[in-house]
Tab-separated table of C-alpha atoms in Angstrom:
chain	number	residue	atom	x	y	z
L	898	SER	CA	87.408	-78.414	40.568
L	899	ALA	CA	89.549	-76.159	43.259
L	900	MET	CA	89.699	-72.914	43.149
L	901	LYS	CA	92.289	-71.438	41.138
L	902	ILE	CA	94.071	-67.808	41.235
L	903	LEU	CA	96.431	-65.691	39.009
L	904	ALA	CA	98.232	-63.167	40.542
L	905	ILE	CA	99.941	-60.895	38.410
L	906	ASP	CA	102.937	-58.777	39.312
L	907	LEU	CA	102.655	-55.717	36.466
L	908	GLY	CA	105.529	-54.040	34.934
L	909	LYS	CA	105.523	-51.633	31.825
L	910	PHE	CA	106.834	-54.464	29.410
L	911	LYS	CA	106.544	-57.292	30.516
L	912	SER	CA	104.370	-58.941	33.716
L	913	MET	CA	104.856	-62.222	36.200
L	914	CYS	CA	101.745	-64.361	36.336
L	915	CYS	CA	101.414	-66.731	39.143
L	916	PHE	CA	99.083	-69.206	38.974
L	917	TYR	CA	97.910	-70.683	42.112
L	918	GLU	CA	95.743	-73.533	42.945
L	919	ILE	CA	94.137	-73.180	46.672
L	920	LYS	CA	93.787	-76.916	47.033
L	921	THR	CA	97.058	-78.369	46.356
L	922	GLN	CA	98.828	-74.572	47.109
L	923	LYS	CA	100.839	-75.885	43.749
L	924	HIS	CA	101.862	-73.058	41.527
L	925	HIS	CA	104.258	-72.213	38.378
L	926	PHE	CA	105.141	-68.934	36.908
L	927	GLN	CA	105.063	-67.630	33.556
L	928	THR	CA	106.048	-64.391	32.509
L	929	VAL	CA	103.755	-62.309	29.730
L	930	ALA	CA	104.201	-58.967	27.771
L	931	THR	CA	101.775	-56.470	29.522
L	932	THR	CA	100.173	-55.943	26.339
L	933	ARG	CA	96.027	-56.141	25.471
L	934	GLU	CA	96.228	-59.285	23.052
L	935	TYR	CA	99.058	-61.427	25.289
L	936	LEU	CA	96.942	-61.303	28.189
L	937	THR	CA	93.658	-61.840	26.313
L	938	THR	CA	95.425	-65.111	25.503
L	939	VAL	CA	96.728	-66.011	28.604
L	940	PHE	CA	93.069	-65.244	29.995
L	941	LYS	CA	91.262	-67.511	27.873
L	942	ASN	CA	93.846	-70.614	28.079
L	943	HIS	CA	93.669	-70.677	31.292
L	944	GLU	CA	90.727	-71.597	34.126
L	945	ILE	CA	90.872	-68.967	36.574
L	946	ASP	CA	88.780	-68.285	39.123
L	947	LEU	CA	90.269	-64.494	40.440
L	948	VAL	CA	92.672	-62.505	38.827
L	949	VAL	CA	94.729	-60.298	41.639
L	950	MET	CA	96.928	-57.691	40.801
L	951	GLU	CA	98.256	-54.036	42.700
L	952	ALA	CA	96.830	-51.065	42.232
L	953	CYS	CA	98.903	-49.189	39.545
L	954	GLY	CA	99.006	-47.730	36.075
L	955	PRO	CA	97.976	-50.858	33.445
L	956	SER	CA	95.930	-52.317	36.410
L	957	GLY	CA	92.818	-49.821	34.861
L	958	TRP	CA	92.647	-51.293	31.594
L	959	ILE	CA	93.643	-54.857	32.489
L	960	CYS	CA	90.411	-54.961	35.241
L	961	ASP	CA	88.078	-53.536	32.248
L	962	LEU	CA	89.656	-56.523	30.181
L	963	CYS	CA	88.793	-59.499	32.652
L	964	GLN	CA	85.079	-57.885	33.663
L	965	GLU	CA	84.954	-58.662	29.376
L	966	LEU	CA	85.735	-61.341	29.708
L	967	GLY	CA	83.658	-62.621	32.877
L	968	LEU	CA	86.604	-62.565	35.312
L	969	LYS	CA	85.952	-61.844	38.888
L	970	THR	CA	89.038	-59.546	39.719
L	971	LEU	CA	90.895	-58.390	43.103
L	972	VAL	CA	93.050	-54.758	42.664
L	973	CYS	CA	94.777	-54.356	45.794
L	974	SER	CA	96.867	-51.932	47.688
L	975	THR	CA	100.276	-52.401	49.002
L	976	ASN	CA	100.525	-49.912	51.420
L	977	ASP	CA	99.374	-52.619	53.949
L	978	ALA	CA	101.795	-54.252	57.001
L	979	ALA	CA	101.026	-57.708	55.252
L	980	TRP	CA	103.024	-56.510	52.054
L	981	GLN	CA	106.177	-55.730	53.519
L	982	TRP	CA	109.646	-56.909	52.368
L	983	LYS	CA	111.625	-55.294	55.236
L	984	SER	CA	113.390	-58.348	56.556
L	985	VAL	CA	113.516	-60.325	53.221
L	986	LYS	CA	116.729	-60.693	51.348
L	987	ARG	CA	115.438	-61.689	48.235
L	988	LYS	CA	112.748	-60.293	46.485
L	989	THR	CA	111.861	-60.702	42.776
L	990	ASP	CA	108.994	-60.648	40.517
L	991	LYS	CA	108.222	-63.990	41.041
L	992	ASP	CA	107.994	-63.694	44.891
L	993	ASP	CA	106.059	-60.704	44.556
L	994	ALA	CA	103.550	-62.307	42.325
L	995	LEU	CA	103.321	-65.825	45.032
L	996	LYS	CA	102.958	-63.738	47.764
L	997	LEU	CA	100.010	-61.934	46.043
L	998	ALA	CA	98.658	-65.281	45.426
L	999	ARG	CA	98.740	-66.304	49.022
L	1000	LEU	CA	97.952	-63.189	50.602
L	1001	ALA	CA	94.643	-63.331	48.280
L	1002	MET	CA	94.288	-67.223	49.516
L	1003	MET	CA	94.095	-66.064	53.316
L	1004	GLN	CA	92.054	-63.262	52.261
L	1005	GLN	CA	94.581	-59.886	53.774
L	1006	LEU	CA	94.215	-57.987	50.828
L	1007	THR	CA	92.730	-55.018	50.858
L	1008	ARG	CA	90.778	-54.137	47.822
L	1009	VAL	CA	90.718	-50.763	46.346
L	1010	HIS	CA	88.019	-49.393	44.242
L	1011	VAL	CA	88.917	-49.438	40.314
L	1012	PRO	CA	86.874	-46.150	38.847
L	1013	LYS	CA	85.463	-46.469	35.655
L	1014	HIS	CA	87.512	-45.688	32.173
L	1015	GLN	CA	85.380	-42.489	32.150
L	1016	VAL	CA	86.353	-41.481	35.327
L	1017	ARG	CA	89.830	-42.615	35.189
L	1018	GLU	CA	90.254	-40.714	31.777
L	1019	HIS	CA	88.836	-37.771	33.523
L	1020	ARG	CA	91.454	-38.386	36.435
L	1021	SER	CA	94.030	-38.667	33.666
L	1022	LEU	CA	93.212	-34.967	32.024
L	1023	ILE	CA	92.999	-33.282	35.584
L	1024	LYS	CA	96.324	-34.800	36.243
L	1025	TYR	CA	97.887	-33.785	32.938
L	1026	ARG	CA	96.599	-30.051	33.724
L	1027	LYS	CA	98.461	-30.062	36.968
L	1028	LYS	CA	101.285	-31.177	35.527
L	1029	LEU	CA	101.722	-28.682	32.513
L	1030	VAL	CA	101.352	-25.885	35.223
L	1031	GLY	CA	104.811	-27.858	36.723
L	1032	ARG	CA	106.384	-27.879	33.308
L	1033	ILE	CA	105.277	-23.447	33.008
L	1034	ASN	CA	106.540	-23.018	36.435
L	1035	ARG	CA	109.922	-25.244	35.834
L	1036	ILE	CA	110.414	-22.344	32.297
L	1037	LYS	CA	109.681	-19.477	34.592
L	1038	SER	CA	112.119	-20.292	37.448
L	1039	THR	CA	114.902	-20.764	34.392
L	1040	ILE	CA	113.751	-17.455	32.650
L	1041	ARG	CA	114.302	-16.017	35.974
L	1042	GLY	CA	117.728	-17.428	36.085
L	1043	LEU	CA	118.964	-16.379	32.836
L	1044	PHE	CA	118.138	-12.732	34.082
L	1045	VAL	CA	119.951	-12.852	37.589
L	1046	CYS	CA	123.427	-14.675	36.283
L	1047	GLN	CA	123.035	-11.399	33.521
L	1048	GLY	CA	122.341	-9.039	36.796
L	1049	ILE	CA	118.903	-8.014	35.066
L	1050	GLU	CA	116.106	-6.738	37.253
L	1051	ILE	CA	112.442	-7.627	35.941
L	1052	ALA	CA	109.245	-7.710	38.107
L	1053	LYS	CA	108.853	-9.780	40.609
L	1054	GLY	CA	105.821	-12.487	41.147
L	1055	GLN	CA	103.076	-12.511	38.461
L	1056	PRO	CA	103.417	-9.256	37.147
L	1057	ALA	CA	106.513	-10.388	35.021
L	1058	TRP	CA	104.814	-12.620	33.095
L	1059	TYR	CA	101.757	-9.349	32.236
L	1060	SER	CA	102.394	-6.619	32.117
L	1061	GLY	CA	106.475	-7.121	32.700
L	1062	ARG	CA	106.613	-9.393	29.424
L	1063	ASP	CA	107.456	-6.961	27.388
L	1064	ARG	CA	110.680	-6.321	29.291
L	1065	ILE	CA	111.328	-9.973	29.052
L	1066	ASN	CA	110.708	-9.772	25.279
L	1067	SER	CA	112.937	-7.372	24.468
L	1068	TYR	CA	115.894	-9.581	25.544
L	1069	ARG	CA	115.404	-12.604	23.026
L	1070	LYS	CA	117.045	-13.039	20.091
L	1071	PRO	CA	116.775	-16.296	17.460
L	1072	LEU	CA	120.007	-18.114	18.819
L	1073	ASN	CA	121.910	-18.290	15.146
L	1074	GLU	CA	121.556	-14.382	15.419
L	1075	CYS	CA	123.248	-14.366	18.715
L	1076	SER	CA	126.965	-13.664	19.437
L	1077	MET	CA	129.285	-15.226	21.431
L	1078	LYS	CA	128.593	-12.829	24.415
L	1079	GLU	CA	124.602	-12.962	24.523
L	1080	LEU	CA	124.303	-16.715	23.850
L	1081	TRP	CA	122.124	-16.155	26.812
L	1082	ARG	CA	119.313	-14.237	24.873
L	1083	GLY	CA	119.225	-17.496	22.271
L	1084	GLN	CA	118.531	-19.096	25.288
L	1085	LEU	CA	115.899	-16.951	26.755
L	1086	ASP	CA	114.038	-17.001	23.391
L	1087	LEU	CA	113.815	-20.605	22.849
L	1088	GLU	CA	112.412	-20.641	26.435
L	1089	LEU	CA	110.066	-18.266	26.075
L	1090	THR	CA	108.378	-20.109	22.943
L	1091	GLN	CA	108.250	-23.368	25.198
L	1092	LEU	CA	106.698	-21.087	27.323
L	1093	ASP	CA	103.690	-19.744	25.148
L	1094	ALA	CA	103.103	-23.083	23.977
L	1095	LEU	CA	102.631	-24.502	26.825
L	1096	ASP	CA	99.897	-21.630	27.533
L	1097	LYS	CA	98.291	-22.775	24.623
L	1098	GLN	CA	98.157	-26.141	26.147
L	1099	ILE	CA	96.965	-25.691	29.241
L	1100	ALA	CA	94.121	-23.631	27.450
L	1101	ALA	CA	93.134	-26.069	25.491
L	1102	ALA	CA	93.039	-28.436	28.489
L	1103	GLU	CA	90.923	-26.187	31.008
L	1104	GLN	CA	88.767	-25.878	28.135
L	1105	ARG	CA	87.860	-29.377	27.665
L	1106	LEU	CA	87.823	-29.445	31.302
L	1107	GLU	CA	84.992	-26.902	31.424
L	1108	VAL	CA	83.213	-28.353	28.661
L	1109	ILE	CA	82.953	-31.437	30.934
L	1110	ALA	CA	82.234	-29.717	34.200
L	1111	GLU	CA	79.133	-28.144	32.656
L	1112	ASN	CA	77.218	-31.193	32.368
L	1113	HIS	CA	78.504	-32.014	35.315
L	1114	GLU	CA	76.096	-32.513	38.288
L	1115	ASP	CA	78.169	-33.587	40.891
L	1116	ILE	CA	80.836	-30.551	39.908
L	1117	ASN	CA	78.042	-27.485	39.696
L	1118	ARG	CA	76.989	-28.955	43.164
L	1119	LEU	CA	80.324	-28.239	44.553
L	1120	ARG	CA	80.941	-25.035	43.199
L	1121	THR	CA	77.780	-23.738	45.228
L	1122	ILE	CA	80.364	-23.616	48.117
L	1123	PRO	CA	81.958	-20.253	48.665
L	1124	GLY	CA	85.819	-20.767	47.681
L	1125	VAL	CA	85.300	-23.937	45.809
L	1126	GLY	CA	86.389	-23.041	42.029
L	1127	PRO	CA	85.841	-25.654	39.066
L	1128	ARG	CA	89.296	-27.150	39.634
L	1129	THR	CA	89.225	-27.966	42.798
L	1130	ALA	CA	85.005	-29.651	42.533
L	1131	GLU	CA	86.632	-31.670	39.536
L	1132	VAL	CA	89.421	-32.948	41.932
L	1133	ILE	CA	87.204	-33.815	44.690
L	1134	VAL	CA	84.165	-35.475	42.417
L	1135	THR	CA	86.724	-37.789	40.530
L	1136	ALA	CA	88.776	-38.687	43.662
L	1137	LEU	CA	85.796	-39.841	45.556
L	1138	ASP	CA	84.356	-41.202	42.464
L	1139	ASP	CA	81.660	-43.450	44.019
L	1140	VAL	CA	80.462	-41.659	47.270
L	1141	HIS	CA	78.625	-44.394	48.174
L	1142	ARG	CA	81.305	-46.515	48.891
L	1143	PHE	CA	82.009	-44.620	52.317
L	1144	LYS	CA	79.988	-45.624	55.473
L	1145	ASN	CA	80.795	-42.410	57.487
L	1146	ALA	CA	83.156	-39.156	57.521
L	1147	ARG	CA	85.996	-40.392	59.223
L	1148	GLN	CA	86.561	-43.347	56.055
L	1149	VAL	CA	86.095	-40.255	53.567
L	1150	SER	CA	89.207	-38.394	55.690
L	1151	SER	CA	91.290	-41.715	56.031
L	1152	TYR	CA	90.854	-42.501	52.529
L	1153	ILE	CA	92.345	-38.907	51.137
L	1154	GLY	CA	94.883	-39.100	53.921
L	1155	LEU	CA	94.138	-36.278	56.090
L	1156	VAL	CA	94.046	-37.808	59.639
L	1157	PRO	CA	96.789	-37.866	61.747
L	1158	ARG	CA	99.156	-40.908	62.430
L	1159	GLN	CA	98.128	-42.466	65.600
L	1160	TYR	CA	101.001	-43.722	68.355
L	1161	GLN	CA	99.318	-46.006	70.882
L	1162	SER	CA	101.559	-47.973	73.645
L	1163	GLY	CA	100.440	-48.256	77.175
L	1164	GLU	CA	99.632	-45.288	78.780
L	1165	THR	CA	100.828	-43.112	76.024
L	1166	ASP	CA	98.746	-42.511	73.265
L	1167	ARG	CA	99.825	-39.501	70.600
L	1168	ASN	CA	98.423	-37.916	67.221
L	1169	GLY	CA	101.280	-37.772	64.782
L	1170	ARG	CA	101.784	-35.957	61.332
L	1171	ILE	CA	99.241	-36.616	58.769
L	1172	THR	CA	99.118	-40.441	57.193
L	1173	LYS	CA	99.148	-38.874	53.578
L	1174	ARG	CA	97.941	-41.814	52.234
L	1175	GLY	CA	95.302	-41.436	48.871
L	1176	SER	CA	95.836	-39.129	46.053
L	1177	GLN	CA	98.181	-36.361	46.664
L	1178	ILE	CA	96.652	-34.031	44.023
L	1179	LEU	CA	93.159	-33.887	46.026
L	1180	ARG	CA	95.137	-32.977	49.347
L	1181	THR	CA	97.291	-30.125	47.863
L	1182	ILE	CA	94.104	-28.350	46.213
L	1183	LEU	CA	91.657	-29.134	49.099
L	1184	LEU	CA	95.044	-27.929	51.092
L	1185	GLU	CA	94.860	-24.245	48.691
L	1186	CYS	CA	91.339	-24.394	48.875
L	1187	ALA	CA	91.526	-24.300	52.009
L	1188	TRP	CA	93.448	-21.052	52.206
L	1189	VAL	CA	91.386	-19.191	49.660
L	1190	SER	CA	87.636	-20.337	51.656
L	1191	ILE	CA	89.223	-18.691	54.697
L	1192	GLN	CA	88.734	-14.964	52.803
L	1193	TYR	CA	85.945	-16.236	51.236
L	1194	ASN	CA	83.068	-18.084	53.348
L	1195	ASP	CA	82.092	-17.040	56.574
L	1196	TRP	CA	81.931	-21.031	57.786
L	1197	SER	CA	85.854	-21.938	56.661
L	1198	ARG	CA	86.800	-18.757	58.796
L	1199	ALA	CA	85.171	-19.682	61.770
L	1200	THR	CA	86.028	-22.761	61.991
L	1201	TYR	CA	89.905	-22.280	61.216
L	1202	GLU	CA	89.504	-19.613	63.729
L	1203	ARG	CA	88.401	-21.820	66.490
L	1204	ILE	CA	90.781	-24.944	66.102
L	1205	HIS	CA	93.820	-22.583	66.127
L	1206	GLY	CA	92.342	-20.298	68.947
L	1207	GLY	CA	94.344	-17.557	68.206
L	1208	GLN	CA	97.785	-19.377	68.350
L	1209	LYS	CA	100.380	-18.569	65.746
L	1210	THR	CA	101.570	-21.886	65.854
L	1211	ARG	CA	98.499	-24.180	65.046
L	1212	ARG	CA	97.207	-21.911	61.903
L	1213	LYS	CA	99.112	-24.871	59.480
L	1214	LYS	CA	96.938	-27.661	61.459
L	1215	ALA	CA	93.919	-25.517	61.462
L	1216	ALA	CA	94.204	-25.326	57.480
L	1217	ILE	CA	94.737	-28.886	57.450
L	1218	ALA	CA	91.908	-29.713	59.613
L	1219	LEU	CA	89.633	-27.348	57.479
L	1220	ALA	CA	90.788	-29.033	54.468
L	1221	ARG	CA	89.685	-32.113	55.782
L	1222	LYS	CA	86.226	-30.756	56.963
L	1223	ILE	CA	85.730	-29.244	53.295
L	1224	ALA	CA	85.981	-32.970	52.009
L	1225	VAL	CA	83.681	-34.594	54.361
L	1226	VAL	CA	81.610	-31.877	53.512
L	1227	SER	CA	81.458	-31.668	50.122
L	1228	TRP	CA	81.225	-35.879	50.197
L	1229	ALA	CA	77.992	-35.154	52.240
L	1230	MET	CA	76.569	-32.279	49.857
L	1231	LEU	CA	77.252	-35.779	46.994
L	1232	LYS	CA	75.756	-38.236	49.233
L	1233	ASN	CA	72.813	-36.614	50.335
L	1234	LYS	CA	72.221	-34.816	46.744
L	1235	THR	CA	72.237	-31.326	48.548
L	1236	ASN	CA	73.441	-28.098	47.562
L	1237	TRP	CA	75.794	-25.661	50.304
L	1238	ASP	CA	74.248	-24.995	52.995
L	1239	PRO	CA	76.364	-22.811	56.225
L	1240	ASP	CA	74.230	-23.850	58.923
L	1241	LYS	CA	74.267	-27.614	58.150
L	1242	ALA	CA	78.039	-27.992	57.366
L	1243	GLY	CA	78.218	-27.943	60.955
L	1244	ILE	CA	75.783	-30.482	61.394
L	1245	LEU	CA	77.556	-32.443	58.796
L	1246	THR	CA	80.866	-32.770	60.775
L	1247	PRO	CA	79.855	-33.967	64.114
L	1248	VAL	CA	82.704	-34.022	66.840
L	1249	GLN	CA	82.556	-37.883	67.419
L	1250	GLU	CA	82.805	-38.484	63.721
L	1251	CYS	CA	86.047	-37.100	63.031
L	1252	PRO	CA	89.538	-38.366	65.067
L	1253	SER	CA	89.678	-37.626	68.836
L	1254	ASN	CA	91.324	-34.316	68.578
L	1255	THR	CA	90.895	-32.728	65.557
L	1256	GLY	CA	93.058	-29.519	66.326
L	1257	SER	CA	95.853	-31.993	66.950
L	1258	LEU	CA	95.691	-32.325	62.866
């Protein structure tokens, strides 16, 4: 029998299925509910050789479901040139699903790595912790705003929330006890209540992450790098996941999006800004780690200084290049099962492995 592809354009509540027969190129559509029960029925009631979907929130559990039912899956990235709708006037879910099926038939889709369920959960908790940090920072900004509007000075920076916290507390008042002239004190009270609750929640998330990290060989291995703490190590480990899927340092660099875009035409060949593909949280934390490790790690400092060569304007580029090198060294350590060794760090990232001119990162 001819090979049959099921391409799914995934949505939060409803998804569009395109059943596509390769030999005859006949196809038909079906709208389905994006639920476990409904999709199980769809998979069982049709003859399917390959299930194709784009990488997004639900693609993880749907992939697991297909594996349970013994179906082959292809989860793909939609960042490719083949996936551009720029010149198209009509773009519907049906068009999307049909395009997925056709591209799968022509083998023009880039397969995306789908981590195992446990790794996805670990990643999700790491992201959630980062989300809590964002919420805490927003509340702190709101509280500062309340004081600015009243013309009252509070301590600058971090001290406001530690040694200066008593001063902030002295202005709070339950909203129902506030007179019309001091409603801002009631707002302050509510914001501080939220802030304290979030502090407890972030402590709970970090405690759980610590427990996971304690027994995690790879996370402990990366913590041997001076300047790499538990939060950085767990982000790198979960983002890289299966280190053997990368053949060389160049693949690691482009996966995390810390390589320059290349513009080449005839005689001109210039490098632009970094591509920013892959995990945003990984790039952010690698860059934070790069700046911190310059203070604690001789290898980092030497690498950073060599790249910026004393030019002030190149410092940011040098930090990005260092962030990329930290990622590559981490990958090599995980792959070779070795701990940090500053003498080997230079060898692990030979010049030819990196984009043509590292400095222009």
